[in-house]
Amino acid sequence: MMAVIAAAIVIQRNLFAVVVLGGIYSFLMATALVALDAVDVAMTEASVGAGISTVLLLGALHLVRGDEAKPLGRPWLPLAVSIAVGGVLVYGTLGLPAFSDPEAPIHKHVAPRYINESLKETGVPNVVTAVLASYRGYDTLGETTVVFTAGIGVIALLRQRKRKDRDRR
Amino acid sequence: MSALGHFSYWVTIFLLVAGLFIVIARGNLVKKLIGLSIFQTSVYLLYIAPGKLIGGTAPIVGTGITVYSNPLPHVLILTAIVVGIATLALGLALVVRIRESYGSVEEDEILRAEEAALRDEAT
């Protein structure tokens, strides 16, 4: 179903429809994440992916407006490149462990320690919160730095515009 | 077994290829950014899917539960989602500025305007 939505986004040229489809896509992704036991990630995806990014895109569309122009010629080269990349990746997955294999390397290292020790060490029952805030606190600090930088960038870009408007007047 | 065991990878790859195709083939800059975010969500799946254990629960410690899904990818992807929205916002701000400078968000029209400006400078 998500594949169908993704294909529709590829084909659809009305940008407003694309944005709405993008919101649907994000909710489907959140549902899939709940099914994969990633409840925290699903919450974030539903609020950030389907909420904030849809609002941002609609805001940008309001400023940009319009439909997408018809592509010039047939996109054979990009299609070939994409399919080649997909083929190589499928070949690569053949060497990976099967879905939900408890012997896979991902379940053998750091994760068991987090699951067994985090309640004792941090007192937070939600392991994801414990790892995010305690063990990997510096990651989260770096993340806020990135968001802060992006915010400054957006403000700088859009403020310049206002100043130019004032000059013109 | 093999086909079923690798199905999650293949869904991920399909989404990734769709995102890549939009980014390469479409000229509209807003559409390109949407393609980029599809690409990103495919990476979320790539990280989260291997962490799932069938019969396990979400990694919240409770009594009587022994099998948990792997919490580490969840943490990494939480960070990735937030950084992704920051990139999207910055990209959209750039698109708005480009639209004001060139009057268009289509890649080929922008390139044409750029070439015309260069030619004017040369003459």
CSV table of C-alpha atoms in Angstrom, one decimal:
chain,number,residue,atom,x,y,z
A,1,MET,CA,0.0,0.0,0.0
A,2,MET,CA,2.8,2.4,0.8
A,3,ALA,CA,4.4,1.3,-2.5
A,4,VAL,CA,1.2,2.4,-4.3
A,5,ILE,CA,1.2,5.8,-2.6
A,6,ALA,CA,4.9,6.3,-3.4
A,7,ALA,CA,4.2,5.4,-7.1
A,8,ALA,CA,1.3,7.9,-7.1
A,9,ILE,CA,3.6,10.6,-5.7
A,10,VAL,CA,6.0,9.8,-8.6
A,11,ILE,CA,3.2,10.2,-11.2
A,12,GLN,CA,1.1,13.0,-9.8
A,13,ARG,CA,2.1,16.5,-11.0
A,14,ASN,CA,-0.3,18.7,-9.0
A,15,LEU,CA,1.9,19.6,-6.1
A,16,PHE,CA,-0.9,20.1,-3.6
A,17,ALA,CA,-2.1,16.5,-4.3
A,18,VAL,CA,1.5,15.4,-3.8
A,19,VAL,CA,1.7,17.0,-0.4
A,20,VAL,CA,-1.5,15.4,0.8
A,21,LEU,CA,-0.3,12.1,-0.5
A,22,GLY,CA,2.9,12.7,1.4
A,23,GLY,CA,0.8,13.1,4.6
A,24,ILE,CA,-1.0,9.8,4.0
A,25,TYR,CA,2.3,8.2,3.3
A,26,SER,CA,3.7,9.4,6.6
A,27,PHE,CA,0.7,8.0,8.6
A,28,LEU,CA,1.1,4.6,6.8
A,29,MET,CA,4.8,4.7,7.7
A,30,ALA,CA,3.8,5.4,11.4
A,31,THR,CA,1.5,2.4,11.3
A,32,ALA,CA,4.2,0.2,9.9
A,33,LEU,CA,6.5,1.4,12.7
A,34,VAL,CA,4.0,0.5,15.4
A,35,ALA,CA,3.8,-3.0,13.9
A,36,LEU,CA,7.6,-3.2,14.1
A,37,ASP,CA,7.4,-2.3,17.8
A,38,ALA,CA,9.0,1.1,17.4
A,39,VAL,CA,6.2,3.0,19.2
A,40,ASP,CA,8.4,6.1,20.1
A,41,VAL,CA,9.5,6.4,16.5
A,42,ALA,CA,5.9,6.0,15.2
A,43,MET,CA,4.7,8.8,17.5
A,44,THR,CA,7.5,11.1,16.2
A,45,GLU,CA,6.8,10.1,12.6
A,46,ALA,CA,3.1,10.8,12.9
A,47,SER,CA,3.5,14.2,14.5
A,48,VAL,CA,6.6,15.4,12.7
A,49,GLY,CA,6.4,13.6,9.3
A,50,ALA,CA,2.6,13.9,8.8
A,51,GLY,CA,2.1,17.1,10.8
A,52,ILE,CA,4.9,19.6,10.7
A,53,SER,CA,6.4,18.7,7.3
A,54,THR,CA,2.9,18.8,5.7
A,55,VAL,CA,2.4,22.3,7.2
A,56,LEU,CA,5.9,23.4,6.0
A,57,LEU,CA,5.3,22.1,2.5
A,58,LEU,CA,1.9,23.8,2.3
A,59,GLY,CA,3.4,27.0,3.5
A,60,ALA,CA,6.1,26.7,0.8
A,61,LEU,CA,3.5,25.9,-1.8
A,62,HIS,CA,1.6,29.0,-0.8
A,63,LEU,CA,4.7,31.1,-1.6
A,64,VAL,CA,5.8,29.2,-4.7
A,65,ARG,CA,2.4,28.0,-6.0
A,66,GLY,CA,1.7,26.2,-9.3
A,67,ASP,CA,1.9,22.7,-10.9
A,68,GLU,CA,4.9,20.8,-11.9
A,69,ALA,CA,5.9,21.4,-15.5
A,70,LYS,CA,5.7,18.4,-17.9
A,71,PRO,CA,9.0,16.6,-17.9
A,72,LEU,CA,11.0,17.1,-21.1
A,73,GLY,CA,11.3,13.8,-23.0
A,74,ARG,CA,11.3,10.4,-21.5
A,75,PRO,CA,13.3,9.9,-18.3
A,76,TRP,CA,15.1,6.8,-19.5
A,77,LEU,CA,18.5,7.5,-18.0
A,78,PRO,CA,17.2,8.3,-14.4
A,79,LEU,CA,15.0,5.2,-14.6
A,80,ALA,CA,17.9,3.0,-15.7
A,81,VAL,CA,20.1,4.5,-12.9
A,82,SER,CA,17.4,3.9,-10.2
A,83,ILE,CA,16.7,0.3,-11.4
A,84,ALA,CA,20.4,-0.4,-11.4
A,85,VAL,CA,20.8,0.9,-7.9
A,86,GLY,CA,17.8,-1.2,-6.8
A,87,GLY,CA,19.2,-4.3,-8.4
A,88,VAL,CA,22.5,-3.9,-6.7
A,89,LEU,CA,20.8,-3.3,-3.3
A,90,VAL,CA,18.6,-6.4,-3.7
A,91,TYR,CA,21.7,-8.4,-4.5
A,92,GLY,CA,23.3,-7.0,-1.3
A,93,THR,CA,20.3,-8.1,0.9
A,94,LEU,CA,20.8,-11.7,-0.1
A,95,GLY,CA,23.8,-11.8,2.4
A,96,LEU,CA,21.9,-10.2,5.2
A,97,PRO,CA,20.2,-12.1,8.0
A,98,ALA,CA,16.5,-12.9,7.6
A,99,PHE,CA,13.7,-10.8,9.2
A,100,SER,CA,13.4,-11.4,13.0
A,101,ASP,CA,16.4,-13.7,13.2
A,102,PRO,CA,17.4,-13.7,16.9
A,103,GLU,CA,20.9,-14.7,16.0
A,104,ALA,CA,21.5,-11.6,13.8
A,105,PRO,CA,24.5,-9.5,14.9
A,106,ILE,CA,22.2,-6.5,15.6
A,107,HIS,CA,20.7,-8.4,18.6
A,108,LYS,CA,24.0,-9.7,19.9
A,109,HIS,CA,26.0,-6.6,21.0
A,110,VAL,CA,25.0,-3.3,22.7
A,111,ALA,CA,21.3,-3.9,22.8
A,112,PRO,CA,21.1,-6.7,25.4
A,113,ARG,CA,23.1,-4.6,27.8
A,114,TYR,CA,20.7,-1.7,27.4
A,115,ILE,CA,17.7,-3.9,27.9
A,116,ASN,CA,19.1,-5.7,31.0
A,117,GLU,CA,20.8,-2.8,32.8
A,118,SER,CA,19.1,0.4,31.8
A,119,LEU,CA,16.3,0.1,34.5
A,120,LYS,CA,18.9,-0.4,37.2
A,121,GLU,CA,21.2,2.3,36.0
A,122,THR,CA,18.8,5.1,35.0
A,123,GLY,CA,15.4,4.2,36.7
A,124,VAL,CA,13.5,4.8,33.4
A,125,PRO,CA,11.4,1.9,32.3
A,126,ASN,CA,11.3,3.0,28.7
A,127,VAL,CA,14.6,1.8,27.3
A,128,VAL,CA,14.4,4.1,24.3
A,129,THR,CA,14.1,7.2,26.6
A,130,ALA,CA,16.9,5.9,28.8
A,131,VAL,CA,19.3,5.4,25.9
A,132,LEU,CA,18.3,8.7,24.2
A,133,ALA,CA,18.7,10.8,27.3
A,134,SER,CA,21.4,9.0,29.3
A,135,TYR,CA,23.7,6.8,27.3
A,136,ARG,CA,23.6,8.9,24.1
A,137,GLY,CA,22.9,12.3,25.6
A,138,TYR,CA,25.6,13.8,23.4
A,139,ASP,CA,23.9,12.6,20.3
A,140,THR,CA,20.8,14.4,21.4
A,141,LEU,CA,22.8,17.5,22.1
A,142,GLY,CA,24.3,17.3,18.6
A,143,GLU,CA,20.8,16.9,17.2
A,144,THR,CA,19.5,20.0,18.9
A,145,THR,CA,22.6,21.8,17.5
A,146,VAL,CA,21.6,20.7,14.0
A,147,VAL,CA,18.0,21.9,14.5
A,148,PHE,CA,19.2,25.2,15.9
A,149,THR,CA,21.5,25.7,12.9
A,150,ALA,CA,18.7,24.9,10.5
A,151,GLY,CA,16.5,27.4,12.3
A,152,ILE,CA,19.1,30.1,12.0
A,153,GLY,CA,19.5,29.3,8.3
A,154,VAL,CA,15.8,29.5,7.6
A,155,ILE,CA,15.5,32.8,9.5
A,156,ALA,CA,18.6,34.2,7.7
A,157,LEU,CA,17.2,33.2,4.3
A,158,LEU,CA,13.7,34.5,4.8
A,159,ARG,CA,14.7,37.8,6.6
A,160,GLN,CA,16.9,38.9,3.7
A,161,ARG,CA,13.7,38.7,1.6
A,162,LYS,CA,11.8,41.1,3.9
A,163,ARG,CA,14.6,43.6,3.9
A,164,LYS,CA,14.7,43.6,0.1
A,165,ASP,CA,10.9,44.2,0.0
A,166,ARG,CA,11.4,47.2,2.2
A,167,ASP,CA,14.2,48.5,0.0
A,168,ARG,CA,12.0,48.2,-3.0
A,169,ARG,CA,9.3,50.3,-1.4
B,1,MET,CA,11.6,-18.8,3.9
B,2,SER,CA,14.2,-16.7,2.2
B,3,ALA,CA,11.8,-14.7,0.1
B,4,LEU,CA,9.6,-14.0,3.2
B,5,GLY,CA,12.6,-13.3,5.4
B,6,HIS,CA,13.9,-10.6,3.1
B,7,PHE,CA,10.6,-9.1,2.2
B,8,SER,CA,11.1,-6.1,4.5
B,9,TYR,CA,14.4,-5.3,2.8
B,10,TRP,CA,12.7,-5.3,-0.6
B,11,VAL,CA,10.0,-3.0,0.5
B,12,THR,CA,12.7,-0.7,1.8
B,13,ILE,CA,14.6,-0.9,-1.5
B,14,PHE,CA,11.4,-0.1,-3.5
B,15,LEU,CA,10.8,3.0,-1.5
B,16,LEU,CA,14.4,4.0,-1.7
B,17,VAL,CA,14.4,3.6,-5.5
B,18,ALA,CA,11.2,5.6,-5.8
B,19,GLY,CA,12.7,8.4,-3.8
B,20,LEU,CA,15.9,8.3,-5.8
B,21,PHE,CA,14.0,8.4,-9.1
B,22,ILE,CA,12.0,11.5,-8.0
B,23,VAL,CA,15.1,13.3,-7.0
B,24,ILE,CA,16.9,12.5,-10.3
B,25,ALA,CA,14.1,12.7,-12.8
B,26,ARG,CA,11.8,15.5,-11.7
B,27,GLY,CA,12.8,19.1,-12.3
B,28,ASN,CA,10.5,20.7,-9.8
B,29,LEU,CA,12.5,21.6,-6.7
B,30,VAL,CA,9.5,21.1,-4.2
B,31,LYS,CA,8.9,17.6,-5.8
B,32,LYS,CA,12.6,16.8,-5.4
B,33,LEU,CA,12.4,17.6,-1.7
B,34,ILE,CA,9.4,15.3,-1.3
B,35,GLY,CA,11.4,12.6,-3.1
B,36,LEU,CA,14.2,13.2,-0.6
B,37,SER,CA,11.9,12.7,2.3
B,38,ILE,CA,10.6,9.4,0.8
B,39,PHE,CA,14.2,8.3,0.5
B,40,GLN,CA,14.6,9.2,4.2
B,41,THR,CA,11.6,7.2,5.4
B,42,SER,CA,12.9,4.2,3.5
B,43,VAL,CA,16.1,4.5,5.6
B,44,TYR,CA,13.9,4.5,8.8
B,45,LEU,CA,12.5,1.2,7.7
B,46,LEU,CA,16.0,-0.1,6.9
B,47,TYR,CA,17.1,0.6,10.5
B,48,ILE,CA,13.9,-0.4,12.3
B,49,ALA,CA,13.0,-3.6,10.5
B,50,PRO,CA,16.0,-5.7,11.5
B,51,GLY,CA,15.5,-4.7,15.2
B,52,LYS,CA,12.1,-6.4,15.4
B,53,LEU,CA,11.8,-9.8,16.9
B,54,ILE,CA,8.6,-11.7,16.3
B,55,GLY,CA,6.9,-12.3,19.7
B,56,GLY,CA,8.8,-9.4,21.2
B,57,THR,CA,7.3,-6.2,22.5
B,58,ALA,CA,8.2,-2.6,22.4
B,59,PRO,CA,11.3,-1.9,24.5
B,60,ILE,CA,9.5,-0.7,27.7
B,61,VAL,CA,10.5,-2.8,30.7
B,62,GLY,CA,7.6,-4.6,32.3
B,63,THR,CA,7.1,-7.7,34.5
B,64,GLY,CA,6.6,-11.0,32.7
B,65,ILE,CA,8.1,-9.9,29.4
B,66,THR,CA,11.4,-11.4,28.3
B,67,VAL,CA,11.7,-10.6,24.6
B,68,TYR,CA,12.1,-7.0,23.6
B,69,SER,CA,12.8,-5.5,20.2
B,70,ASN,CA,16.1,-3.8,19.8
B,71,PRO,CA,15.9,-0.2,21.2
B,72,LEU,CA,19.1,1.1,19.7
B,73,PRO,CA,17.8,1.7,16.1
B,74,HIS,CA,14.7,3.4,17.5
B,75,VAL,CA,17.0,6.0,19.3
B,76,LEU,CA,19.0,6.6,16.1
B,77,ILE,CA,15.9,7.0,13.9
B,78,LEU,CA,14.3,9.4,16.4
B,79,THR,CA,17.3,11.6,15.9
B,80,ALA,CA,17.2,11.1,12.1
B,81,ILE,CA,13.5,12.1,11.9
B,82,VAL,CA,14.1,15.4,13.7
B,83,VAL,CA,17.2,16.2,11.6
B,84,GLY,CA,15.2,15.3,8.5
B,85,ILE,CA,12.6,17.9,9.3
B,86,ALA,CA,15.3,20.5,9.8
B,87,THR,CA,16.8,19.7,6.4
B,88,LEU,CA,13.4,19.9,4.8
B,89,ALA,CA,12.7,23.3,6.4
B,90,LEU,CA,16.0,24.6,5.2
B,91,GLY,CA,15.5,23.2,1.7
B,92,LEU,CA,12.1,24.8,1.4
B,93,ALA,CA,13.4,28.2,2.6
B,94,LEU,CA,16.1,27.9,-0.2
B,95,VAL,CA,13.4,27.0,-2.7
B,96,VAL,CA,11.3,30.1,-1.7
B,97,ARG,CA,14.4,32.3,-2.2
B,98,ILE,CA,15.2,30.7,-5.6
B,99,ARG,CA,11.6,31.3,-6.7
B,100,GLU,CA,12.0,35.0,-5.8
B,101,SER,CA,15.3,35.4,-7.6
B,102,TYR,CA,14.4,33.4,-10.8
B,103,GLY,CA,10.6,33.4,-10.8
B,104,SER,CA,10.5,29.6,-11.2
B,105,VAL,CA,11.1,26.4,-9.3
B,106,GLU,CA,11.7,24.3,-12.4
B,107,GLU,CA,15.3,23.2,-12.8
B,108,ASP,CA,15.6,23.7,-16.5
B,109,GLU,CA,14.0,27.2,-16.5
B,110,ILE,CA,16.5,28.2,-13.7
B,111,LEU,CA,19.4,26.9,-15.8
B,112,ARG,CA,18.2,28.8,-18.8
B,113,ALA,CA,17.8,32.0,-16.9
B,114,GLU,CA,21.4,31.5,-15.5
B,115,GLU,CA,22.8,31.0,-19.0
B,116,ALA,CA,21.0,34.0,-20.3
B,117,ALA,CA,22.4,36.1,-17.5
B,118,LEU,CA,25.9,34.9,-18.2
B,119,ARG,CA,25.5,35.7,-21.9
B,120,ASP,CA,24.3,39.2,-21.0
B,121,GLU,CA,27.4,39.7,-18.9
B,122,ALA,CA,29.7,38.6,-21.7
B,123,THR,CA,28.3,41.0,-24.3
